[in-house]
PDB file of C-alpha atoms in Angstrom:
ATOM      1  CA  MET A1043      96.908 121.964  78.947  1.00  0.00           C
ATOM      2  CA  LYS A1044      99.154 119.879  81.168  1.00  0.00           C
ATOM      3  CA  THR A1045      99.727 116.196  80.593  1.00  0.00           C
ATOM      4  CA  LEU A1046      99.668 113.576  83.309  1.00  0.00           C
ATOM      5  CA  ARG A1047     103.436 113.285  82.999  1.00  0.00           C
ATOM      6  CA  GLN A1048     103.657 116.899  84.185  1.00  0.00           C
ATOM      7  CA  ILE A1049     101.098 116.360  86.945  1.00  0.00           C
ATOM      8  CA  LEU A1050     102.973 113.321  88.266  1.00  0.00           C
ATOM      9  CA  ALA A1051     106.262 115.250  88.213  1.00  0.00           C
ATOM     10  CA  ASP A1052     104.670 117.882  90.467  1.00  0.00           C
ATOM     11  CA  LYS A1053     103.400 115.332  92.991  1.00  0.00           C
ATOM     12  CA  SER A1054     105.662 114.668  95.936  1.00  0.00           C
ATOM     13  CA  GLY A1055     106.379 111.459  97.764  1.00  0.00           C
ATOM     14  CA  PRO A1056     106.629 107.837  96.752  1.00  0.00           C
ATOM     15  CA  LEU A1057     103.833 105.838  95.176  1.00  0.00           C
ATOM     16  CA  VAL A1058     101.837 104.122  97.918  1.00  0.00           C
ATOM     17  CA  THR A1059     100.780 100.562  97.086  1.00  0.00           C
ATOM     18  CA  VAL A1060      99.687  97.306  98.683  1.00  0.00           C
ATOM     19  CA  SER A1061      99.877  93.639  97.768  1.00  0.00           C
ATOM     20  CA  PRO A1062      96.764  91.628  96.885  1.00  0.00           C
ATOM     21  CA  ASP A1063      97.492  89.360  99.862  1.00  0.00           C
ATOM     22  CA  ASP A1064      97.658  92.189 102.405  1.00  0.00           C
ATOM     23  CA  PRO A1065      94.729  92.338 104.835  1.00  0.00           C
ATOM     24  CA  VAL A1066      92.178  95.067 104.159  1.00  0.00           C
ATOM     25  CA  PHE A1067      92.875  96.459 107.636  1.00  0.00           C
ATOM     26  CA  TYR A1068      96.535  97.013 106.691  1.00  0.00           C
ATOM     27  CA  ALA A1069      95.499  98.714 103.426  1.00  0.00           C
ATOM     28  CA  LEU A1070      93.240 101.063 105.391  1.00  0.00           C
ATOM     29  CA  GLN A1071      96.140 101.936 107.698  1.00  0.00           C
ATOM     30  CA  VAL A1072      98.351 102.675 104.675  1.00  0.00           C
ATOM     31  CA  MET A1073      95.653 104.886 103.133  1.00  0.00           C
ATOM     32  CA  SER A1074      95.183 106.746 106.406  1.00  0.00           C
ATOM     33  CA  ASP A1075      98.923 107.261 106.925  1.00  0.00           C
ATOM     34  CA  ALA A1076      99.354 108.539 103.361  1.00  0.00           C
ATOM     35  CA  ASN A1077      96.119 110.567 103.446  1.00  0.00           C
ATOM     36  CA  VAL A1078      94.884 109.044 100.177  1.00  0.00           C
ATOM     37  CA  GLY A1079      91.559 107.579  99.110  1.00  0.00           C
ATOM     38  CA  ALA A1080      92.844 104.740  96.950  1.00  0.00           C
ATOM     39  CA  LEU A1081      95.827 102.435  96.617  1.00  0.00           C
ATOM     40  CA  LEU A1082      97.203 100.630  93.620  1.00  0.00           C
ATOM     41  CA  VAL A1083      97.450  96.893  94.179  1.00  0.00           C
ATOM     42  CA  LEU A1084     100.691  95.506  92.775  1.00  0.00           C
ATOM     43  CA  ASP A1085     101.883  91.933  92.456  1.00  0.00           C
ATOM     44  CA  LYS A1086     105.576  91.802  91.523  1.00  0.00           C
ATOM     45  CA  GLU A1087     105.400  95.414  90.286  1.00  0.00           C
ATOM     46  CA  GLN A1088     102.450  94.592  87.985  1.00  0.00           C
ATOM     47  CA  LEU A1089      99.144  96.402  88.465  1.00  0.00           C
ATOM     48  CA  VAL A1090      96.500  93.836  89.418  1.00  0.00           C
ATOM     49  CA  GLY A1091      93.878  96.097  90.955  1.00  0.00           C
ATOM     50  CA  ILE A1092      92.917  99.237  92.785  1.00  0.00           C
ATOM     51  CA  PHE A1093      91.571  99.422  96.337  1.00  0.00           C
ATOM     52  CA  SER A1094      89.527 102.424  97.434  1.00  0.00           C
ATOM     53  CA  GLU A1095      87.489 103.664 100.355  1.00  0.00           C
ATOM     54  CA  ARG A1096      84.452 102.944  98.217  1.00  0.00           C
ATOM     55  CA  ASP A1097      85.504  99.280  97.833  1.00  0.00           C
ATOM     56  CA  TYR A1098      85.812  99.034 101.606  1.00  0.00           C
ATOM     57  CA  ALA A1099      82.418 100.597 102.260  1.00  0.00           C
ATOM     58  CA  ARG A1100      80.566  98.559  99.656  1.00  0.00           C
ATOM     59  CA  LYS A1101      82.305  95.193  99.955  1.00  0.00           C
ATOM     60  CA  VAL A1102      83.404  94.915 103.577  1.00  0.00           C
ATOM     61  CA  ILE A1103      81.205  97.063 105.796  1.00  0.00           C
ATOM     62  CA  LEU A1104      77.917  96.347 104.013  1.00  0.00           C
ATOM     63  CA  PHE A1105      78.572  92.595 104.037  1.00  0.00           C
ATOM     64  CA  GLY A1106      79.795  92.450 107.612  1.00  0.00           C
ATOM     65  CA  LYS A1107      83.235  91.129 106.674  1.00  0.00           C
ATOM     66  CA  ALA A1108      86.194  91.490 109.019  1.00  0.00           C
ATOM     67  CA  SER A1109      88.845  93.807 107.605  1.00  0.00           C
ATOM     68  CA  LYS A1110      91.635  91.986 109.458  1.00  0.00           C
ATOM     69  CA  ASP A1111      90.660  88.627 107.935  1.00  0.00           C
ATOM     70  CA  THR A1112      89.854  89.762 104.392  1.00  0.00           C
ATOM     71  CA  PRO A1113      92.647  90.034 101.815  1.00  0.00           C
ATOM     72  CA  VAL A1114      92.703  93.051  99.524  1.00  0.00           C
ATOM     73  CA  ARG A1115      92.319  90.745  96.493  1.00  0.00           C
ATOM     74  CA  ALA A1116      88.844  89.725  97.713  1.00  0.00           C
ATOM     75  CA  ILE A1117      87.419  93.225  97.409  1.00  0.00           C
ATOM     76  CA  MET A1118      89.711  95.232  95.115  1.00  0.00           C
ATOM     77  CA  THR A1119      88.554  96.374  91.712  1.00  0.00           C
ATOM     78  CA  ASP A1120      90.462  94.094  89.362  1.00  0.00           C
ATOM     79  CA  LYS A1121      89.275  95.505  86.045  1.00  0.00           C
ATOM     80  CA  VAL A1122      91.299  98.688  86.269  1.00  0.00           C
ATOM     81  CA  LEU A1123      90.856 101.521  83.832  1.00  0.00           C
ATOM     82  CA  TYR A1124      94.180 103.302  83.348  1.00  0.00           C
ATOM     83  CA  VAL A1125      95.715 106.053  81.247  1.00  0.00           C
ATOM     84  CA  THR A1126      99.105 106.818  79.731  1.00  0.00           C
ATOM     85  CA  PRO A1127     101.235 109.814  80.761  1.00  0.00           C
ATOM     86  CA  ASP A1128     100.607 111.680  77.501  1.00  0.00           C
ATOM     87  CA  ARG A1129      96.899 112.145  78.326  1.00  0.00           C
ATOM     88  CA  THR A1130      95.772 115.647  79.220  1.00  0.00           C
ATOM     89  CA  VAL A1131      93.978 116.812  82.329  1.00  0.00           C
ATOM     90  CA  ASP A1132      90.831 117.468  80.264  1.00  0.00           C
ATOM     91  CA  GLU A1133      90.888 113.928  78.878  1.00  0.00           C
ATOM     92  CA  CYS A1134      91.184 112.512  82.398  1.00  0.00           C
ATOM     93  CA  MET A1135      88.348 114.689  83.640  1.00  0.00           C
ATOM     94  CA  ALA A1136      86.164 113.354  80.824  1.00  0.00           C
ATOM     95  CA  ILE A1137      87.078 109.728  81.597  1.00  0.00           C
ATOM     96  CA  MET A1138      86.514 110.145  85.329  1.00  0.00           C
ATOM     97  CA  THR A1139      83.176 111.866  84.792  1.00  0.00           C
ATOM     98  CA  ASP A1140      81.979 109.343  82.211  1.00  0.00           C
ATOM     99  CA  LYS A1141      83.022 106.273  84.217  1.00  0.00           C
ATOM    100  CA  HIS A1142      82.149 107.703  87.671  1.00  0.00           C
ATOM    101  CA  ILE A1143      85.621 107.043  89.069  1.00  0.00           C
ATOM    102  CA  ARG A1144      87.859 109.152  91.279  1.00  0.00           C
ATOM    103  CA  HIS A1145      91.290 107.619  90.663  1.00  0.00           C
ATOM    104  CA  LEU A1146      93.202 106.700  87.506  1.00  0.00           C
ATOM    105  CA  PRO A1147      96.462 104.764  87.477  1.00  0.00           C
ATOM    106  CA  VAL A1148      99.048 106.037  85.002  1.00  0.00           C
ATOM    107  CA  LEU A1149     101.023 103.356  83.141  1.00  0.00           C
ATOM    108  CA  ASP A1150     103.689 103.669  80.466  1.00  0.00           C
ATOM    109  CA  ASP A1151     103.549 101.843  77.128  1.00  0.00           C
ATOM    110  CA  GLU A1152     105.202  98.758  78.659  1.00  0.00           C
ATOM    111  CA  GLY A1153     102.662  98.573  81.480  1.00  0.00           C
ATOM    112  CA  LYS A1154     104.974  99.960  84.173  1.00  0.00           C
ATOM    113  CA  VAL A1155     103.109 101.865  86.874  1.00  0.00           C
ATOM    114  CA  LEU A1156     104.151 105.522  86.934  1.00  0.00           C
ATOM    115  CA  GLY A1157     101.647 106.833  89.445  1.00  0.00           C
ATOM    116  CA  ILE A1158      98.031 107.633  90.112  1.00  0.00           C
ATOM    117  CA  VAL A1159      95.950 110.770  89.619  1.00  0.00           C
ATOM    118  CA  SER A1160      92.865 111.602  91.629  1.00  0.00           C
ATOM    119  CA  ILE A1161      89.859 113.705  90.812  1.00  0.00           C
ATOM    120  CA  GLY A1162      91.328 116.228  93.251  1.00  0.00           C
ATOM    121  CA  ASP A1163      94.534 116.453  91.194  1.00  0.00           C
ATOM    122  CA  VAL A1164      92.517 116.980  88.030  1.00  0.00           C
ATOM    123  CA  VAL A1165      90.168 119.583  89.529  1.00  0.00           C
ATOM    124  CA  LYS A1166      93.071 121.487  91.113  1.00  0.00           C
ATOM    125  CA  GLU A1167      94.892 121.694  87.775  1.00  0.00           C
ATOM    126  CA  THR A1168      91.711 122.719  85.949  1.00  0.00           C
ATOM    127  CA  ILE A1169      91.149 125.552  88.434  1.00  0.00           C
ATOM    128  CA  CYS A1170      94.774 126.724  88.055  1.00  0.00           C
ATOM    129  CA  GLU A1171      94.415 126.807  84.279  1.00  0.00           C
ATOM    130  CA  GLN A1172      91.150 128.735  84.470  1.00  0.00           C
ATOM    131  CA  GLN A1173      92.671 131.266  86.869  1.00  0.00           C
ATOM    132  CA  PHE A1174      95.583 131.771  84.471  1.00  0.00           C
ATOM    133  CA  ILE A1175      93.190 132.381  81.565  1.00  0.00           C
ATOM    134  CA  ILE A1176      91.176 134.865  83.642  1.00  0.00           C
ATOM    135  CA  GLN A1177      94.350 136.754  84.589  1.00  0.00           C
ATOM    136  CA  GLN A1178      95.474 136.898  80.970  1.00  0.00           C
ATOM    137  CA  MET A1179      92.069 138.167  79.840  1.00  0.00           C
ATOM    138  CA  ALA A1180      92.057 140.810  82.586  1.00  0.00           C
ATOM    139  CA  LYS A1181      95.521 142.001  81.515  1.00  0.00           C
ATOM    140  CA  TYR A1182      94.372 142.168  77.901  1.00  0.00           C
ATOM    141  CA  ILE A1183      91.231 144.117  78.768  1.00  0.00           C
ATOM    142  CA  THR A1184      92.951 146.580  81.097  1.00  0.00           C
ATOM    143  CA  GLY A1185      95.886 147.015  78.762  1.00  0.00           C
TER     144      GLY A1185
END
């Protein structure tokens, strides 16, 4: 079973983040450009929140707020559940399922942000592992 450290090493590209003072509209542009569903919100390299498409839908659109006039800090999730890089894919799947979340920031023991894993990352790795097991069983059975 892979750890998140291994998953993050396989991911390409820089970590995409925004500041809590950035307008929501800017954060949406960043998410669109990076083709991601959530952004970590950093203030001086410290994780202060997470901003997702779900936050936008539930806290901007439904309340008729203007995305160009609303700062990310006003709608981000500020109580962020995170994991350490030694966690396994299965552990993350359990956390995401239990807490009904789709993104988990990964922080080291000192609180430094290392990256983010999505439910897509976790599902993809789970499928790869299951395919490997099936192939090994087929080889064993067929000799």
